Tab-separated table of C-alpha atoms in Angstrom:
chain	number	residue	atom	x	y	z
W	157	MET	CA	-11.158	-11.646	16.856
W	158	VAL	CA	-11.116	-11.676	13.055
W	159	ALA	CA	-12.490	-14.944	11.690
W	160	SER	CA	-10.089	-17.558	10.345
W	161	LEU	CA	-10.220	-20.859	8.515
W	162	ASN	CA	-8.159	-23.190	10.706
W	163	GLY	CA	-5.930	-20.220	11.609
W	164	ILE	CA	-5.659	-18.697	8.113
W	165	ILE	CA	-7.083	-15.174	7.758
W	166	PHE	CA	-7.577	-12.819	4.827
W	167	ASP	CA	-4.675	-10.362	4.956
W	168	GLN	CA	-5.272	-8.086	1.951
W	169	VAL	CA	-7.686	-7.911	-0.993
W	170	TYR	CA	-6.489	-5.789	-3.907
W	171	GLY	CA	-9.101	-6.137	-6.621
W	172	ASP	CA	-8.645	-3.090	-8.831
W	173	ASN	CA	-5.489	-1.974	-10.567
W	174	THR	CA	-6.757	0.321	-13.309
W	175	GLY	CA	-7.588	4.001	-13.538
W	176	GLY	CA	-5.615	5.291	-10.583
W	177	ALA	CA	-2.515	4.591	-8.513
W	178	GLU	CA	-1.588	1.363	-10.248
W	179	PHE	CA	1.060	-0.993	-8.875
W	180	ASP	CA	3.426	-3.411	-10.547
W	181	THR	CA	3.023	-6.190	-7.989
W	182	ASP	CA	5.087	-8.823	-9.786
W	183	GLY	CA	7.848	-6.376	-10.726
W	184	ASP	CA	7.798	-7.002	-14.479
W	185	GLY	CA	7.764	-3.303	-15.346
W	186	THR	CA	4.065	-3.074	-16.250
W	187	ALA	CA	1.131	-2.328	-13.930
W	188	THR	CA	-2.034	-4.005	-15.218
W	189	GLN	CA	-5.048	-5.896	-13.915
W	190	GLU	CA	-2.813	-8.964	-13.782
W	191	ASP	CA	-1.165	-7.364	-10.729
W	192	GLU	CA	-4.333	-7.746	-8.636
W	193	PHE	CA	-4.054	-10.125	-5.700
W	194	VAL	CA	-5.446	-11.586	-2.502
W	195	SER	CA	-3.209	-12.582	0.417
W	196	PHE	CA	-3.561	-14.801	3.484
W	197	THR	CA	-1.708	-14.953	6.813
W	198	ASN	CA	-1.108	-17.858	9.185
W	199	THR	CA	-2.012	-16.502	12.630
W	200	THR	CA	-1.025	-19.659	14.542
W	201	GLY	CA	2.274	-20.832	15.987
W	202	ALA	CA	2.529	-23.860	13.706
W	203	PRO	CA	2.864	-24.345	9.927
W	204	ILE	CA	-0.397	-24.987	8.049
W	205	ASP	CA	-0.580	-27.127	4.923
W	206	VAL	CA	-3.111	-25.559	2.541
W	207	SER	CA	-2.435	-27.879	-0.381
W	208	GLY	CA	-5.646	-28.365	-2.372
W	209	TRP	CA	-7.435	-25.420	-0.774
W	210	GLN	CA	-9.133	-23.111	-3.252
W	211	ILE	CA	-9.950	-19.418	-3.762
W	212	TRP	CA	-13.229	-18.524	-5.452
W	213	SER	CA	-14.204	-15.079	-6.715
W	214	ASP	CA	-17.802	-13.966	-7.220
W	215	ALA	CA	-17.988	-10.739	-9.211
W	216	SER	CA	-20.676	-9.417	-11.534
W	217	GLY	CA	-19.996	-5.683	-11.808
W	218	ALA	CA	-18.970	-3.801	-14.916
W	219	GLY	CA	-16.695	-0.933	-15.877
W	220	ALA	CA	-13.286	-2.603	-15.966
W	221	PRO	CA	-11.392	-3.148	-19.235
W	222	ASP	CA	-11.823	-6.909	-18.842
W	223	GLY	CA	-14.544	-9.194	-17.544
W	224	PRO	CA	-14.599	-10.167	-13.861
W	225	GLN	CA	-13.389	-13.536	-12.660
W	226	ASP	CA	-16.539	-15.384	-11.598
W	227	GLY	CA	-15.814	-18.803	-10.148
W	228	LEU	CA	-12.661	-20.735	-9.282
W	229	TYR	CA	-9.651	-18.419	-9.077
W	230	HIS	CA	-6.861	-20.545	-7.615
W	231	THR	CA	-6.070	-24.017	-6.321
W	232	PHE	CA	-3.090	-24.225	-3.971
W	233	PRO	CA	-0.629	-26.767	-5.410
W	234	PRO	CA	0.708	-29.744	-3.432
W	235	GLY	CA	3.335	-28.785	-0.874
W	236	THR	CA	1.914	-25.342	-0.133
W	237	VAL	CA	2.681	-24.719	3.531
W	238	ILE	CA	2.240	-21.315	5.198
W	239	ALA	CA	4.672	-20.866	8.080
W	240	PRO	CA	3.667	-19.241	11.401
W	241	GLY	CA	3.122	-15.527	10.848
W	242	GLU	CA	3.838	-15.845	7.114
W	243	THR	CA	1.724	-14.100	4.474
W	244	LEU	CA	1.207	-15.725	1.059
W	245	TYR	CA	0.085	-13.639	-1.946
W	246	ILE	CA	-1.932	-15.034	-4.847
W	247	ILE	CA	-1.372	-12.724	-7.816
W	248	ASN	CA	-3.504	-12.710	-10.943
W	249	GLU	CA	-0.490	-13.205	-13.234
W	250	ILE	CA	3.245	-13.314	-12.537
W	251	SER	CA	5.806	-12.745	-15.268
W	252	GLY	CA	8.779	-15.036	-14.775
W	253	THR	CA	9.455	-17.222	-11.749
W	254	PRO	CA	7.133	-16.488	-8.795
W	255	PRO	CA	8.928	-15.211	-5.681
W	256	ALA	CA	8.839	-17.291	-2.511
W	257	TRP	CA	6.133	-15.064	-1.021
W	258	ALA	CA	3.664	-15.459	-3.906
W	259	GLN	CA	1.883	-17.870	-6.239
W	260	GLU	CA	0.336	-17.175	-9.615
W	261	ALA	CA	-3.426	-17.738	-9.697
W	262	SER	CA	-4.063	-21.054	-11.424
W	263	GLU	CA	-7.184	-19.630	-13.102
W	264	GLY	CA	-5.951	-16.038	-13.399
W	265	GLY	CA	-5.268	-13.900	-16.422
W	266	THR	CA	-2.410	-13.635	-18.876
W	267	GLU	CA	-0.329	-10.563	-19.635
W	268	SER	CA	-2.304	-9.623	-22.734
W	269	GLY	CA	-3.394	-6.057	-22.032
W	270	ALA	CA	-6.825	-4.524	-21.603
W	271	GLY	CA	-9.505	-6.271	-23.614
W	272	GLY	CA	-7.393	-9.388	-24.086
W	273	THR	CA	-7.715	-12.839	-22.586
W	274	ASN	CA	-6.932	-11.689	-19.066
W	275	THR	CA	-9.577	-11.345	-16.372
W	276	ASN	CA	-10.270	-8.876	-13.594
W	277	PHE	CA	-9.840	-10.593	-10.216
W	278	LEU	CA	-12.695	-8.527	-8.789
W	279	SER	CA	-14.826	-6.115	-10.744
W	280	GLU	CA	-15.235	-2.362	-10.372
W	281	GLY	CA	-18.930	-2.783	-9.699
W	282	ASP	CA	-21.173	-1.024	-7.224
W	283	ALA	CA	-22.417	-2.348	-3.897
W	284	SER	CA	-25.587	-3.830	-5.402
W	285	ASN	CA	-23.601	-6.348	-7.437
W	286	SER	CA	-21.807	-9.505	-6.354
W	287	GLU	CA	-18.353	-8.690	-5.056
W	288	SER	CA	-16.831	-11.271	-2.729
W	289	VAL	CA	-14.064	-13.819	-2.444
W	290	ALA	CA	-13.985	-17.128	-0.576
W	291	LEU	CA	-11.247	-19.358	0.821
W	292	VAL	CA	-12.414	-22.976	0.960
W	293	ASP	CA	-11.031	-26.326	2.112
W	294	PRO	CA	-12.682	-28.819	-0.296
W	295	SER	CA	-11.786	-31.769	1.938
W	296	THR	CA	-14.098	-30.512	4.710
W	297	GLY	CA	-16.404	-28.075	2.885
W	298	ASP	CA	-15.463	-25.311	5.361
W	299	PHE	CA	-15.088	-21.874	3.822
W	300	LEU	CA	-14.454	-18.254	4.798
W	301	VAL	CA	-15.879	-15.302	2.849
W	302	PHE	CA	-14.663	-11.730	2.473
W	303	ASN	CA	-17.773	-9.887	1.304
W	304	MET	CA	-17.682	-6.409	-0.243
W	305	GLU	CA	-21.306	-6.082	-1.285
W	306	SER	CA	-24.074	-4.435	0.729
W	307	SER	CA	-26.030	-7.639	1.476
W	308	SER	CA	-25.158	-11.275	2.081
W	309	SER	CA	-22.833	-12.638	-0.560
W	310	ASP	CA	-23.887	-15.256	-3.079
W	311	PHE	CA	-21.552	-17.675	-1.283
W	312	SER	CA	-23.997	-17.799	1.646
W	313	GLU	CA	-26.468	-19.776	-0.457
W	314	PHE	CA	-24.005	-22.677	-0.475
W	315	ASP	CA	-23.948	-22.879	3.324
W	316	GLY	CA	-25.406	-26.010	4.886
W	317	GLY	CA	-24.832	-28.263	1.913
W	318	SER	CA	-27.123	-26.438	-0.502
W	319	THR	CA	-26.314	-26.883	-4.178
W	320	GLY	CA	-26.898	-23.164	-4.682
W	321	SER	CA	-28.427	-21.347	-7.616
W	322	ASN	CA	-25.606	-19.091	-8.815
W	323	PRO	CA	-24.572	-20.389	-12.248
W	324	GLY	CA	-21.304	-18.501	-12.024
W	325	LEU	CA	-20.269	-20.641	-9.061
W	326	ALA	CA	-20.964	-24.074	-10.495
W	327	GLY	CA	-18.893	-26.680	-8.704
W	328	PHE	CA	-18.218	-24.610	-5.606
W	329	PRO	CA	-17.071	-27.190	-3.008
W	330	GLY	CA	-18.031	-25.254	0.130
W	331	SER	CA	-20.872	-26.401	2.361
W	332	ASN	CA	-20.097	-24.903	5.795
W	333	MET	CA	-19.479	-21.159	5.936
W	334	ILE	CA	-17.288	-20.446	8.974
W	335	ALA	CA	-17.866	-16.697	8.748
W	336	GLU	CA	-18.679	-13.905	6.316
W	337	ILE	CA	-16.410	-10.917	6.869
W	338	GLY	CA	-18.072	-7.648	5.946
W	339	GLY	CA	-15.753	-5.299	4.126
W	340	ALA	CA	-17.049	-1.823	3.381
W	341	SER	CA	-19.245	-1.874	0.294
W	342	VAL	CA	-17.331	-1.342	-2.932
W	343	ARG	CA	-17.687	2.024	-4.583
W	344	GLU	CA	-19.251	2.790	-7.935
W	345	ASP	CA	-15.727	2.756	-9.288
W	346	GLN	CA	-13.546	1.006	-6.748
W	347	ASP	CA	-10.471	3.168	-6.186
W	348	ALA	CA	-7.421	1.919	-7.996
W	349	GLY	CA	-4.481	1.887	-5.650
W	350	PHE	CA	-6.770	1.114	-2.686
W	351	SER	CA	-7.197	-2.232	-0.967
W	352	TYR	CA	-8.836	-3.887	2.011
W	353	GLN	CA	-6.093	-4.538	4.558
W	354	TYR	CA	-6.037	-6.290	7.909
W	355	ASN	CA	-4.821	-4.030	10.737
W	356	ALA	CA	-3.469	-6.139	13.596
W	357	THR	CA	-3.625	-3.186	15.990
W	358	THR	CA	-7.398	-2.830	15.668
W	359	ASP	CA	-8.015	-6.473	14.653
W	360	SER	CA	-10.165	-5.267	11.775
W	361	TYR	CA	-10.112	-4.578	8.055
W	362	GLU	CA	-9.637	-1.104	6.632
W	363	TYR	CA	-10.022	0.270	3.117
W	364	ASN	CA	-6.926	2.330	2.545
W	365	THR	CA	-4.687	3.694	-0.141
W	366	VAL	CA	-1.519	1.766	-0.909
W	367	TYR	CA	0.721	4.784	-0.495
W	368	VAL	CA	3.678	6.081	1.483
W	369	ALA	CA	5.504	9.378	1.933
W	370	CYS	CA	7.991	10.228	-0.788
W	371	PHE	CA	9.894	12.857	-2.822
W	372	ALA	CA	9.238	14.284	-6.273
W	373	ALA	CA	11.822	13.569	-8.964
W	374	ASP	CA	13.267	17.107	-8.970
W	375	THR	CA	14.398	16.866	-5.318
W	376	TRP	CA	18.088	17.389	-4.482
W	377	ILE	CA	19.507	15.495	-1.477
W	378	ASP	CA	22.570	16.575	0.541
W	379	THR	CA	25.445	14.070	0.381
W	380	PRO	CA	29.072	14.195	1.640
W	381	ASP	CA	30.072	15.096	-1.945
W	382	GLY	CA	27.502	17.853	-2.400
W	383	ARG	CA	23.919	17.774	-3.541
W	384	ARG	CA	22.666	15.069	-5.879
W	385	GLN	CA	19.313	14.784	-7.577
W	386	ILE	CA	17.369	11.936	-6.020
W	387	THR	CA	16.982	10.254	-9.410
W	388	HIS	CA	20.780	9.810	-9.536
W	389	LEU	CA	21.127	8.146	-6.132
W	390	ARG	CA	21.635	4.401	-5.886
W	391	PRO	CA	21.639	1.883	-2.999
W	392	GLY	CA	24.929	2.178	-1.132
W	393	ASP	CA	25.381	5.897	-1.879
W	394	LEU	CA	25.880	8.084	1.196
W	395	VAL	CA	23.505	10.897	2.186
W	396	LEU	CA	23.936	13.372	5.034
W	397	THR	CA	21.774	13.007	8.131
W	398	GLN	CA	21.301	15.535	10.917
W	399	ASP	CA	21.996	13.077	13.731
W	400	ASN	CA	24.302	10.344	12.452
W	401	GLY	CA	26.428	11.869	9.712
W	402	PRO	CA	26.703	10.106	6.336
W	403	GLN	CA	24.438	7.069	6.017
W	404	PRO	CA	24.042	4.637	3.090
W	405	VAL	CA	20.911	4.416	0.986
W	406	SER	CA	19.332	1.016	1.641
W	407	LEU	CA	16.591	1.200	-0.971
W	408	LEU	CA	15.457	3.680	-3.610
W	409	LEU	CA	12.205	2.911	-5.409
W	410	HIS	CA	10.237	4.787	-8.024
W	411	TYR	CA	6.454	5.139	-7.908
W	412	CYS	CA	4.137	6.785	-10.443
W	413	LEU	CA	0.797	8.228	-9.325
W	414	ARG	CA	-2.067	9.406	-11.527
W	415	LEU	CA	-3.684	12.567	-10.200
W	416	ASP	CA	-6.544	13.018	-12.680
W	417	GLN	CA	-8.918	10.704	-10.809
W	418	PRO	CA	-11.363	11.728	-8.032
W	419	ALA	CA	-10.009	8.910	-5.855
W	420	THR	CA	-6.520	10.455	-5.818
W	421	ALA	CA	-7.490	14.113	-5.319
W	422	HIS	CA	-6.404	13.988	-1.661
W	423	LEU	CA	-2.978	12.678	-2.701
W	424	ARG	CA	-1.954	15.742	-4.735
W	425	PRO	CA	1.573	16.848	-3.861
W	426	ILE	CA	2.506	19.804	-1.691
W	427	ALA	CA	4.673	22.573	-3.226
W	428	ILE	CA	6.938	24.510	-0.839
W	429	LYS	CA	8.411	27.753	-2.192
W	430	PRO	CA	11.881	28.970	-1.150
W	431	GLY	CA	11.834	30.776	2.179
W	432	SER	CA	8.324	29.563	3.071
W	433	LEU	CA	9.233	28.307	6.548
W	434	GLY	CA	10.532	31.430	8.246
W	435	SER	CA	14.059	31.300	6.870
W	436	SER	CA	15.778	30.795	3.530
W	437	LEU	CA	14.606	27.186	3.474
W	438	PRO	CA	13.984	25.424	1.306
W	439	ASP	CA	16.482	27.211	-0.906
W	440	ARG	CA	14.782	25.988	-4.087
W	441	PRO	CA	11.197	24.820	-4.781
W	442	LEU	CA	10.424	21.484	-3.112
W	443	THR	CA	7.602	19.058	-3.894
W	444	LEU	CA	6.610	16.396	-1.370
W	445	SER	CA	3.750	13.945	-1.026
W	446	PRO	CA	1.126	15.180	1.477
W	447	GLN	CA	2.204	12.658	4.131
W	448	HIS	CA	5.915	13.415	3.934
W	449	ARG	CA	7.080	14.816	7.262
W	450	VAL	CA	9.097	18.016	7.653
W	451	LEU	CA	11.202	18.914	10.697
W	452	ARG	CA	9.749	21.811	12.709
W	453	THR	CA	10.722	23.371	16.035
W	454	LEU	CA	7.748	24.066	18.283
W	455	PRO	CA	7.494	27.382	20.159
W	456	GLY	CA	8.808	25.644	23.290
W	457	GLY	CA	11.916	24.409	21.483
W	458	GLN	CA	10.973	20.760	20.858
W	459	GLU	CA	11.784	19.376	17.421
W	460	VAL	CA	8.992	17.367	15.792
W	461	LEU	CA	8.127	15.926	12.395
W	462	CYS	CA	4.812	16.924	10.838
W	463	PRO	CA	3.233	16.074	7.453
W	464	ALA	CA	3.657	18.576	4.643
W	465	LYS	CA	-0.133	18.895	4.410
W	466	GLY	CA	-0.083	20.292	7.975
W	467	LEU	CA	1.892	23.322	6.734
W	468	LEU	CA	-0.644	24.589	4.204
W	469	ASP	CA	-1.474	27.634	6.359
W	470	HIS	CA	2.030	29.003	5.746
W	471	PRO	CA	2.362	31.515	2.883
W	472	GLY	CA	4.137	29.959	-0.066
W	473	ILE	CA	2.977	26.399	0.652
W	474	ARG	CA	0.154	25.043	-1.468
W	475	VAL	CA	-1.346	21.964	-3.072
W	476	LYS	CA	-0.223	21.446	-6.678
W	477	ARG	CA	-3.478	20.961	-8.572
W	478	GLY	CA	-2.489	21.135	-12.224
W	479	LEU	CA	-0.603	17.840	-12.474
W	480	LYS	CA	-2.139	14.785	-14.119
W	481	ARG	CA	0.670	12.441	-13.073
W	482	ILE	CA	3.732	12.616	-10.834
W	483	GLY	CA	6.783	10.436	-10.302
W	484	TYR	CA	7.729	9.835	-6.673
W	485	PHE	CA	10.787	8.291	-5.026
W	486	HIS	CA	11.041	6.421	-1.719
W	487	LEU	CA	14.398	6.882	0.051
W	488	LEU	CA	15.098	4.292	2.748
W	489	LEU	CA	18.098	4.410	5.100
W	490	PRO	CA	19.154	1.794	7.674
W	491	ARG	CA	17.057	3.680	10.234
W	492	HIS	CA	14.667	6.610	10.219
W	493	GLU	CA	16.686	9.838	9.849
W	494	VAL	CA	16.372	13.575	9.335
W	495	ILE	CA	17.930	14.322	5.937
W	496	PHE	CA	18.091	17.449	3.777
W	497	ALA	CA	15.967	17.927	0.650
W	498	ASN	CA	16.675	21.188	-1.206
W	499	GLY	CA	18.280	22.252	2.068
W	500	LEU	CA	15.118	21.624	4.129
W	501	PRO	CA	15.324	19.075	6.990
W	502	VAL	CA	12.814	16.310	6.272
W	503	GLU	CA	12.419	12.633	7.076
W	504	SER	CA	13.692	9.590	5.256
W	505	LEU	CA	11.165	6.813	4.673
W	506	PHE	CA	9.435	5.628	7.859
W	507	LEU	CA	6.735	2.979	7.872
W	508	GLY	CA	6.359	1.070	11.140
W	509	ASP	CA	3.937	-1.848	11.525
W	510	TYR	CA	0.868	-0.058	10.190
W	511	GLY	CA	2.719	1.593	7.356
W	512	LEU	CA	4.224	-1.706	6.259
W	513	ARG	CA	0.740	-3.126	5.848
W	514	ARG	CA	-0.256	-0.265	3.535
W	515	VAL	CA	2.381	-0.716	0.858
W	516	HIS	CA	2.153	-3.109	-2.044
W	517	PRO	CA	3.588	-6.596	-1.405
W	518	GLY	CA	6.833	-6.313	-3.358
W	519	LEU	CA	7.896	-3.192	-1.450
W	520	ARG	CA	6.744	-4.691	1.850
W	521	ILE	CA	8.848	-7.818	1.390
W	522	ALA	CA	11.885	-5.767	0.355
W	523	LEU	CA	11.530	-3.516	3.397
W	524	GLU	CA	11.133	-6.419	5.797
W	525	GLN	CA	14.316	-7.987	4.418
W	526	ILE	CA	16.363	-4.774	4.633
W	527	TRP	CA	15.233	-3.066	7.821
W	528	GLN	CA	16.287	-4.345	11.225
W	529	PRO	CA	13.310	-4.795	13.606
W	530	ASP	CA	14.705	-2.404	16.222
W	531	ALA	CA	15.159	0.353	13.656
W	532	THR	CA	11.707	-0.076	12.144
W	533	HIS	CA	9.960	1.285	15.227
W	534	ALA	CA	12.267	4.201	16.075
W	535	PRO	CA	11.165	7.561	14.621
W	536	ALA	CA	13.918	10.165	14.414
W	537	ARG	CA	11.672	12.749	16.140
W	538	PRO	CA	8.191	12.721	17.703
W	539	PHE	CA	5.382	12.878	15.144
W	540	VAL	CA	2.745	15.625	15.207
W	541	GLY	CA	-0.369	15.239	13.051
W	542	ALA	CA	-1.477	17.733	10.415
W	543	SER	CA	-4.487	19.050	12.355
W	544	ALA	CA	-2.467	19.464	15.566
W	545	MET	CA	0.231	21.373	13.699
W	546	ARG	CA	-2.336	23.739	12.206
W	547	ARG	CA	-3.765	24.424	15.658
W	548	ILE	CA	-0.313	25.192	17.050
W	549	ALA	CA	0.531	27.462	14.111
W	550	ALA	CA	-2.713	29.410	14.610
W	551	THR	CA	-1.789	30.389	18.187
W	552	SER	CA	2.014	30.624	18.321
W	553	PRO	CA	4.729	31.738	15.902
W	554	PHE	CA	7.319	29.139	14.971
W	555	PRO	CA	11.046	29.779	15.359
W	556	ALA	CA	12.964	29.931	12.091
W	557	LEU	CA	14.614	26.678	10.996
């Protein structure tokens, strides 16, 4: 069981938002280091008042445009209550009024740009440097640490009532460390667009990209009124589905991904030439993210959905390597559907429990508000992984679409 402080656990730690797949967490139109965050979840069946609790960051690495936050990061204001199962995000800086699901860090940065007065929530240091964050209840001295360095964190020296020797943590109120959670050691340049995320299925933390399957901007989607470029669709517009006729667009979001970083090399898009899949489809070039699933009929006749990266053995399907940046679009319908992109049957956005935990908080909250629980867990077709699809393709020819 993952350690908690009176039932509150670390949910996600997103400490780097520069140099890669940056996210605009607060939705102000600009993705900067001020969009970094840490979140906490109430795992109990009762509300928990965390008023006066504090978050401390201990970071000493280098390489980011701004200095790391080293010391007190946030004090929860009076009246802060986390409901059962609720997740609360503490974001470095929020432009405008904070949403109900978030608070602005009381000691965080300001929206001043790289090299300004803002701070980096956690540094981009290597595993030999301090890189940890603590949640502490000053009234009891109990604290919980999420540690991303290779050895014990500097917070451990405060355990047992010690005054400690770390000058960057002067005034730390913790005296009884409940547990020190060991995240994987940070990398020499922590991957922007990646975060440590709690996975309820495995009851553990994983270091994963904040990324979902999506379409490139030059994709055309079939609608009852003919094809429309995905950039021209809006929520409420109807698109054609294979199983349920015209269905309204629930959400359409834009996402920009840098591809000129080593950390994002595995996220390069897949280009599918016309006629690549044993028929005339797609009928014009199609670009998908590697995880985007395409409808295929197995040799036995069963229809399945497999990731585009599982089709790379087909002639005319390749990884696009020359791009430095790409704009992607997420297309969400009321339920998971097979739709038509450049004539090719593909999936609409599907996340499920695990997928929901991998997207940035603004998108996650929007999805949870829009999608009905029974639709969230119902894939339109069975899923087949990329490696399994390649094995099948190596032994049996596929019927034409």
